[in-house]
Amino acid sequence: MPKNQTLFIQEAIYELGRKLGFISATEHISLPSSECYAPKYDVVWYFDTEKYFNIDALKPLFSNNPVMLDRIRKLPFAGFEIEGSTTSSKNQLSNFANLYCGDYLFNFVIVNNDAAVKENDTYRRGLKLHRYFTSMCGYRNTFFADWTHISRSIENLKTNKDDIFPSTSEIRTTKRSTYGGEVASVEMYEKIVPYISNSGMEIRQNYAPDKAQWEFMLNQHAYNNLESSSEIADFYLLQKTFVSPDFKQVRKSSKPVDSYYIPKLDVVSGFNSPRSFIKWMKALASELNNDVVNFPMLFAILNGTVQNLFLPIISIEIESSINKHMNGGILNMAKNSFCGILVTKSDAKPHLEFFKNKLNCNNIVLHEV
């Protein structure tokens, strides 16, 4: 049982999830296991995807992993770990680790600094731990906040009954878009696209994730607010680079692609998050004040850059050859969508198993053609 200081926060998050249109649960084990430790999350939100989309249409693509398709039916949307009173840094670190190892689209660690009567320092330490964990393990839509931020965001939240519905673009293209005369993937694409199209989810080709755009905008905002600029600031905040190690001409950085590697996934299927969730995230971002700079997505939502938050549920990489190019596609899918489908020959299985074992790419499914 959670402590009393945690219980009332838990109940508030549970009710917030229901208000936003999600299925809420408390003290929930997301992925039970008889062989190892399985975290029990304080609160979780699931999205009832099959209420709005024809998930059964995707069955042929998941014949090798029907469990993954079931996860899409009741989509693990958000996970919460809560510390209602004084806690150690290692406890907080474990909260971040528990969420990172889950499969929720969004992860939240919440503390209650006012109730940490022995120190009143859980918020500052938690924010440091968030930075540490992100630098060590990578970005995974993880957010950190105090109960003060959460409670005020709930108080200031205004939604209507239509905000709980997902949305998709009215533009639906089913013809394969290729680059540089590449045609080998067209036939493979034509075999799988009917399943995706019949699901009713949106199809995006050559999809580029938004993360780099959010970070670039945040860095540019910080740079523009410097009292004086310097070459170091150009290179650190604007991510400028030299053209080559020997030729010290500076390469300009005027858009995200100048500073970041931005992957392009062959095909992505998904939908826009319910407006209710975006409205709550905007209210939370506002309450975080300047600490919002630790979360580029929240900063982008607060500043109006994000109007619709597209959720890349299924990514697809179509590979006609078994090589390093395919390996890169596996990693891009694993890190930039809820799950991925590798459409290729059966010879690719050893490659996929390697990345599952070494880089935890367990959300990738092989579809043989």
Short mmCIF file of C-alpha atoms in Angstrom, two decimals:
data_model
loop_
_atom_site.label_atom_id
_atom_site.label_comp_id
_atom_site.label_asym_id
_atom_site.label_seq_id
_atom_site.Cartn_x
_atom_site.Cartn_y
_atom_site.Cartn_z
CA MET A 1 0.00 0.00 0.00
CA PRO A 2 1.29 3.51 -0.76
CA LYS A 3 1.94 5.94 2.08
CA ASN A 4 -0.81 8.38 3.01
CA GLN A 5 1.26 11.26 1.60
CA THR A 6 1.36 9.43 -1.73
CA LEU A 7 -2.22 8.17 -1.71
CA PHE A 8 -3.98 11.49 -2.22
CA ILE A 9 -1.66 12.35 -5.15
CA GLN A 10 -2.31 8.92 -6.59
CA GLU A 11 -6.07 9.42 -6.39
CA ALA A 12 -5.82 12.84 -8.03
CA ILE A 13 -3.79 11.48 -10.97
CA TYR A 14 -6.22 8.56 -11.31
CA GLU A 15 -9.18 10.94 -11.56
CA LEU A 16 -7.31 13.27 -13.91
CA GLY A 17 -6.74 10.37 -16.31
CA ARG A 18 -10.44 9.56 -16.37
CA LYS A 19 -11.28 13.23 -16.97
CA LEU A 20 -8.91 13.31 -19.93
CA GLY A 21 -10.59 10.25 -21.44
CA PHE A 22 -8.17 7.49 -20.48
CA ILE A 23 -8.58 4.20 -18.67
CA SER A 24 -6.95 4.75 -15.26
CA ALA A 25 -5.49 2.15 -12.90
CA THR A 26 -3.44 2.25 -9.69
CA GLU A 27 -0.77 -0.08 -8.29
CA HIS A 28 -0.50 -1.61 -11.74
CA ILE A 29 2.04 -4.15 -13.03
CA SER A 30 2.25 -3.42 -16.74
CA LEU A 31 4.32 -6.38 -17.90
CA PRO A 32 4.06 -9.26 -15.38
CA SER A 33 6.95 -11.73 -15.29
CA SER A 34 7.59 -14.95 -13.38
CA GLU A 35 11.29 -14.78 -14.15
CA CYS A 36 12.33 -11.30 -13.02
CA TYR A 37 11.37 -8.11 -11.22
CA ALA A 38 8.30 -6.37 -12.64
CA PRO A 39 7.67 -2.76 -11.54
CA LYS A 40 4.34 -1.86 -9.99
CA TYR A 41 3.44 1.64 -11.16
CA ASP A 42 1.57 4.04 -8.88
CA VAL A 43 -0.82 5.18 -11.63
CA VAL A 44 -1.15 4.29 -15.32
CA TRP A 45 -3.31 5.59 -18.12
CA TYR A 46 -4.36 3.44 -21.07
CA PHE A 47 -5.92 4.66 -24.31
CA ASP A 48 -8.73 2.51 -25.73
CA THR A 49 -7.41 2.50 -29.30
CA GLU A 50 -9.82 -0.15 -30.63
CA LYS A 51 -12.72 2.07 -29.60
CA TYR A 52 -11.75 4.45 -32.41
CA PHE A 53 -9.80 2.32 -34.91
CA ASN A 54 -10.09 -1.10 -36.55
CA ILE A 55 -7.12 -2.78 -34.89
CA ASP A 56 -8.13 -6.22 -36.17
CA ALA A 57 -7.20 -5.04 -39.68
CA LEU A 58 -3.56 -5.11 -38.56
CA LYS A 59 -3.55 -8.79 -37.53
CA PRO A 60 -1.63 -10.05 -40.58
CA LEU A 61 1.24 -7.70 -39.78
CA PHE A 62 1.54 -9.02 -36.23
CA SER A 63 1.16 -12.74 -36.87
CA ASN A 64 4.61 -13.28 -35.30
CA ASN A 65 3.76 -11.22 -32.21
CA PRO A 66 0.01 -11.00 -31.42
CA VAL A 67 0.83 -9.77 -27.89
CA MET A 68 2.20 -6.55 -29.36
CA LEU A 69 -1.06 -6.00 -31.22
CA ASP A 70 -2.95 -6.44 -27.95
CA ARG A 71 -0.78 -3.71 -26.43
CA ILE A 72 -1.92 -1.40 -29.22
CA ARG A 73 -5.59 -2.23 -28.54
CA LYS A 74 -5.24 -0.86 -25.00
CA LEU A 75 -2.35 1.47 -25.59
CA PRO A 76 -0.03 2.13 -22.61
CA PHE A 77 -0.29 5.91 -22.72
CA ALA A 78 1.21 7.29 -19.50
CA GLY A 79 2.90 5.87 -16.42
CA PHE A 80 3.39 7.66 -13.09
CA GLU A 81 5.74 7.10 -10.17
CA ILE A 82 5.02 9.17 -7.06
CA GLU A 83 7.07 10.05 -3.98
CA GLY A 84 4.77 11.73 -1.47
CA SER A 85 7.36 12.50 1.21
CA THR A 86 11.09 12.41 1.92
CA THR A 87 12.94 9.89 -0.21
CA SER A 88 16.49 9.00 -1.18
CA SER A 89 18.18 9.77 -4.50
CA LYS A 90 18.40 6.06 -5.27
CA ASN A 91 14.63 5.69 -4.77
CA GLN A 92 14.07 8.52 -7.20
CA LEU A 93 16.56 7.04 -9.65
CA SER A 94 14.63 3.77 -9.49
CA ASN A 95 11.43 5.62 -10.38
CA PHE A 96 13.03 6.90 -13.59
CA ALA A 97 14.41 3.43 -14.34
CA ASN A 98 11.05 1.71 -13.75
CA LEU A 99 9.33 4.02 -16.20
CA TYR A 100 12.12 3.83 -18.76
CA CYS A 101 11.85 0.05 -18.81
CA GLY A 102 8.09 0.16 -19.37
CA ASP A 103 6.39 0.79 -22.69
CA TYR A 104 4.32 3.89 -21.91
CA LEU A 105 4.33 6.69 -24.45
CA PHE A 106 4.76 9.27 -21.67
CA ASN A 107 6.35 8.93 -18.24
CA PHE A 108 5.98 11.13 -15.16
CA VAL A 109 7.85 11.20 -11.87
CA ILE A 110 6.10 13.30 -9.22
CA VAL A 111 7.38 14.40 -5.81
CA ASN A 112 5.86 16.43 -2.98
CA ASN A 113 8.56 18.81 -1.80
CA ASP A 114 6.40 20.38 0.94
CA ALA A 115 5.79 16.98 2.53
CA ALA A 116 9.51 16.14 2.62
CA VAL A 117 9.75 17.66 6.09
CA LYS A 118 13.26 16.36 6.83
CA GLU A 119 14.82 18.25 3.95
CA ASN A 120 12.34 19.99 1.60
CA ASP A 121 14.74 19.20 -1.19
CA THR A 122 13.22 16.32 -3.14
CA TYR A 123 12.28 18.59 -6.06
CA ARG A 124 15.74 20.04 -6.66
CA ARG A 125 17.40 16.64 -6.31
CA GLY A 126 14.78 15.02 -8.53
CA LEU A 127 15.38 17.52 -11.32
CA LYS A 128 19.11 16.80 -11.14
CA LEU A 129 18.35 13.08 -11.30
CA HIS A 130 16.14 13.62 -14.34
CA ARG A 131 19.03 15.30 -16.14
CA TYR A 132 21.43 12.57 -15.03
CA PHE A 133 19.17 9.72 -16.09
CA THR A 134 18.38 11.31 -19.46
CA SER A 135 22.05 11.85 -20.23
CA MET A 136 22.85 8.28 -19.16
CA CYS A 137 19.97 6.35 -20.77
CA GLY A 138 18.47 8.71 -23.35
CA TYR A 139 15.30 10.67 -23.89
CA ARG A 140 12.03 8.77 -23.49
CA ASN A 141 9.24 11.33 -23.08
CA THR A 142 9.93 11.45 -19.34
CA PHE A 143 8.81 14.44 -17.28
CA PHE A 144 9.47 15.46 -13.70
CA ALA A 145 7.29 17.73 -11.56
CA ASP A 146 6.28 18.59 -8.03
CA TRP A 147 2.79 18.03 -6.69
CA THR A 148 2.42 21.83 -6.57
CA HIS A 149 2.80 21.97 -10.35
CA ILE A 150 0.43 19.06 -10.89
CA SER A 151 -2.30 20.31 -8.55
CA ARG A 152 -2.29 23.79 -10.07
CA SER A 153 -2.36 22.37 -13.59
CA ILE A 154 -5.46 20.36 -12.67
CA GLU A 155 -7.11 23.43 -11.12
CA ASN A 156 -6.46 25.53 -14.24
CA LEU A 157 -7.41 22.84 -16.77
CA LYS A 158 -10.37 23.57 -19.01
CA THR A 159 -11.60 20.89 -21.40
CA ASN A 160 -14.81 20.01 -23.21
CA LYS A 161 -16.42 16.67 -24.01
CA ASP A 162 -14.99 16.52 -27.56
CA ASP A 163 -11.39 16.88 -26.38
CA ILE A 164 -11.10 13.20 -25.44
CA PHE A 165 -11.24 11.98 -29.06
CA PRO A 166 -8.16 11.27 -31.19
CA SER A 167 -7.91 12.78 -34.66
CA THR A 168 -6.23 12.02 -37.98
CA SER A 169 -5.36 14.00 -41.08
CA GLU A 170 -7.96 14.04 -43.81
CA ILE A 171 -5.20 13.59 -46.38
CA ARG A 172 -4.66 9.87 -46.97
CA THR A 173 -1.97 8.78 -49.40
CA THR A 174 -1.50 5.08 -50.07
CA LYS A 175 0.93 5.36 -53.01
CA ARG A 176 4.57 4.70 -52.08
CA SER A 177 6.82 7.79 -51.94
CA THR A 178 10.43 6.96 -52.78
CA TYR A 179 13.72 8.84 -53.01
CA GLY A 180 16.42 8.86 -55.69
CA GLY A 181 14.75 6.42 -58.03
CA GLU A 182 14.48 3.66 -55.40
CA VAL A 183 11.75 1.23 -56.48
CA ALA A 184 12.60 -2.05 -54.71
CA SER A 185 10.36 -1.20 -51.76
CA VAL A 186 7.27 -0.37 -53.83
CA GLU A 187 6.08 -3.95 -54.28
CA MET A 188 6.60 -4.74 -50.57
CA TYR A 189 4.76 -1.56 -49.61
CA GLU A 190 1.77 -2.39 -51.80
CA LYS A 191 1.41 -5.72 -49.99
CA ILE A 192 1.15 -4.20 -46.52
CA VAL A 193 -0.51 -0.81 -47.04
CA PRO A 194 -4.10 -2.19 -47.25
CA TYR A 195 -3.83 -3.48 -43.66
CA ILE A 196 -2.72 -0.09 -42.37
CA SER A 197 -5.25 1.82 -44.44
CA ASN A 198 -8.12 -0.38 -43.26
CA SER A 199 -7.24 0.31 -39.62
CA GLY A 200 -8.35 3.91 -40.06
CA MET A 201 -5.14 5.28 -38.58
CA GLU A 202 -3.20 7.97 -40.36
CA ILE A 203 -0.37 6.96 -42.70
CA ARG A 204 2.74 9.11 -42.95
CA GLN A 205 5.60 8.27 -45.28
CA ASN A 206 9.25 9.26 -44.78
CA TYR A 207 8.27 10.35 -41.28
CA ALA A 208 10.68 12.57 -39.33
CA PRO A 209 10.25 12.66 -35.51
CA ASP A 210 9.64 16.05 -33.88
CA LYS A 211 12.19 15.78 -31.07
CA ALA A 212 15.02 17.56 -32.94
CA GLN A 213 12.71 20.42 -33.90
CA TRP A 214 11.69 20.93 -30.27
CA GLU A 215 15.28 20.93 -29.04
CA PHE A 216 16.43 23.25 -31.82
CA MET A 217 13.67 25.75 -31.07
CA LEU A 218 14.47 25.71 -27.34
CA ASN A 219 18.19 26.26 -27.94
CA GLN A 220 17.47 29.05 -30.40
CA HIS A 221 15.17 30.72 -27.89
CA ALA A 222 17.87 30.57 -25.20
CA TYR A 223 20.46 31.95 -27.64
CA ASN A 224 18.24 34.85 -28.70
CA ASN A 225 17.80 35.81 -25.04
CA LEU A 226 21.54 36.02 -24.30
CA GLU A 227 22.73 39.51 -23.39
CA SER A 228 25.79 38.98 -25.57
CA SER A 229 26.65 36.25 -28.06
CA SER A 230 29.91 34.36 -28.43
CA GLU A 231 31.41 31.72 -30.66
CA ILE A 232 31.08 29.16 -27.86
CA ALA A 233 27.35 29.95 -27.58
CA ASP A 234 27.03 29.52 -31.35
CA PHE A 235 28.52 26.05 -31.16
CA TYR A 236 26.84 24.91 -27.93
CA LEU A 237 23.33 26.33 -28.22
CA LEU A 238 22.94 26.58 -31.99
CA GLN A 239 24.95 23.38 -32.59
CA LYS A 240 27.09 25.01 -35.29
CA THR A 241 29.99 22.94 -36.62
CA PHE A 242 33.12 23.31 -38.70
CA VAL A 243 32.76 22.08 -42.27
CA SER A 244 35.70 19.72 -41.72
CA PRO A 245 38.42 19.15 -39.07
CA ASP A 246 41.07 20.88 -41.22
CA PHE A 247 38.95 23.57 -42.82
CA LYS A 248 37.69 25.91 -40.11
CA GLN A 249 34.80 27.39 -42.05
CA VAL A 250 31.71 27.39 -39.84
CA ARG A 251 28.65 25.63 -41.14
CA LYS A 252 25.52 27.67 -40.48
CA SER A 253 22.69 26.20 -38.42
CA SER A 254 19.41 27.80 -39.45
CA LYS A 255 17.12 24.78 -39.15
CA PRO A 256 17.02 21.53 -37.14
CA VAL A 257 18.48 19.37 -39.90
CA ASP A 258 21.64 21.53 -39.88
CA SER A 259 22.34 20.55 -36.27
CA TYR A 260 20.77 17.13 -35.71
CA TYR A 261 20.54 13.79 -37.39
CA ILE A 262 16.83 13.42 -38.07
CA PRO A 263 15.82 9.89 -39.09
CA LYS A 264 13.23 9.28 -41.75
CA LEU A 265 11.07 6.22 -41.18
CA ASP A 266 9.66 4.64 -44.34
CA VAL A 267 6.09 4.49 -43.07
CA VAL A 268 4.45 5.45 -39.79
CA SER A 269 0.87 4.82 -38.74
CA GLY A 270 -0.70 6.66 -35.83
CA PHE A 271 -3.02 9.46 -34.77
CA ASN A 272 -3.08 12.80 -33.00
CA SER A 273 -3.28 12.70 -29.23
CA PRO A 274 -6.61 13.71 -27.69
CA ARG A 275 -6.75 17.47 -27.21
CA SER A 276 -7.48 16.91 -23.53
CA PHE A 277 -3.96 15.58 -22.99
CA ILE A 278 -2.33 18.47 -24.86
CA LYS A 279 -4.36 20.97 -22.83
CA TRP A 280 -3.20 19.38 -19.58
CA MET A 281 0.41 19.30 -20.77
CA LYS A 282 0.18 23.00 -21.62
CA ALA A 283 -1.23 23.78 -18.17
CA LEU A 284 1.60 21.77 -16.58
CA ALA A 285 4.22 23.51 -18.73
CA SER A 286 2.90 26.88 -17.59
CA GLU A 287 3.17 25.90 -13.92
CA LEU A 288 6.77 24.71 -14.31
CA ASN A 289 7.83 28.27 -15.12
CA ASN A 290 11.50 28.42 -16.22
CA ASP A 291 12.06 24.77 -15.31
CA VAL A 292 10.10 23.96 -18.48
CA VAL A 293 13.42 24.30 -20.35
CA ASN A 294 14.29 20.80 -19.11
CA PHE A 295 11.50 19.39 -21.29
CA PRO A 296 11.65 20.49 -24.96
CA MET A 297 8.25 18.97 -25.76
CA LEU A 298 6.55 20.93 -22.99
CA PHE A 299 8.34 24.10 -24.07
CA ALA A 300 7.08 23.60 -27.64
CA ILE A 301 3.51 22.99 -26.41
CA LEU A 302 3.63 26.06 -24.17
CA ASN A 303 4.83 28.28 -27.01
CA GLY A 304 2.21 27.06 -29.43
CA THR A 305 4.58 25.20 -31.76
CA VAL A 306 2.68 21.98 -31.12
CA GLN A 307 -0.95 22.23 -32.14
CA ASN A 308 -1.49 18.52 -32.79
CA LEU A 309 0.70 15.96 -31.02
CA PHE A 310 1.08 13.12 -33.50
CA LEU A 311 1.63 9.71 -31.89
CA PRO A 312 3.74 7.37 -34.06
CA ILE A 313 2.23 4.05 -32.99
CA ILE A 314 3.53 1.72 -35.71
CA SER A 315 6.63 2.41 -37.77
CA ILE A 316 7.58 0.32 -40.77
CA GLU A 317 10.93 -0.10 -42.45
CA ILE A 318 10.91 -1.89 -45.82
CA GLU A 319 14.24 -3.52 -46.58
CA SER A 320 15.08 -5.51 -49.71
CA SER A 321 18.67 -6.19 -48.55
CA ILE A 322 20.16 -7.50 -45.32
CA ASN A 323 22.89 -5.00 -44.36
CA LYS A 324 23.90 -2.12 -42.07
CA HIS A 325 21.25 0.10 -43.64
CA MET A 326 18.61 -2.29 -42.33
CA ASN A 327 20.28 -2.34 -38.90
CA GLY A 328 19.98 1.44 -38.69
CA GLY A 329 16.31 1.18 -39.57
CA ILE A 330 15.73 -1.26 -36.69
CA LEU A 331 17.21 1.19 -34.20
CA ASN A 332 15.30 4.17 -35.63
CA MET A 333 11.99 2.34 -35.32
CA ALA A 334 12.69 1.11 -31.79
CA LYS A 335 13.45 4.60 -30.49
CA ASN A 336 10.92 6.67 -32.44
CA SER A 337 7.62 4.76 -32.28
CA PHE A 338 5.62 2.57 -29.94
CA CYS A 339 6.46 -0.47 -32.05
CA GLY A 340 8.03 -1.23 -35.39
CA ILE A 341 7.57 -3.73 -38.21
CA LEU A 342 10.59 -4.79 -40.21
CA VAL A 343 9.33 -5.85 -43.63
CA THR A 344 12.03 -7.94 -45.25
CA LYS A 345 13.34 -11.45 -45.85
CA SER A 346 13.55 -14.13 -43.16
CA ASP A 347 17.36 -13.84 -43.32
CA ALA A 348 17.04 -10.67 -41.23
CA LYS A 349 16.03 -12.55 -38.08
CA PRO A 350 19.60 -12.90 -36.63
CA HIS A 351 20.12 -9.16 -37.05
CA LEU A 352 16.87 -8.37 -35.28
CA GLU A 353 17.62 -10.78 -32.43
CA PHE A 354 21.03 -9.15 -31.95
CA PHE A 355 19.53 -5.69 -31.49
CA LYS A 356 16.79 -7.04 -29.24
CA ASN A 357 19.41 -8.58 -26.95
CA LYS A 358 22.02 -5.82 -27.05
CA LEU A 359 19.98 -2.62 -27.40
CA ASN A 360 16.60 -3.71 -26.01
CA CYS A 361 14.79 -3.29 -29.34
CA ASN A 362 12.07 -5.64 -28.16
CA ASN A 363 9.28 -3.58 -29.71
CA ILE A 364 10.22 -4.62 -33.26
CA VAL A 365 8.31 -7.32 -35.15
CA LEU A 366 9.55 -9.16 -38.23
CA HIS A 367 7.11 -9.43 -41.14
CA GLU A 368 8.51 -11.73 -43.82
CA VAL A 369 7.79 -11.10 -47.49
#
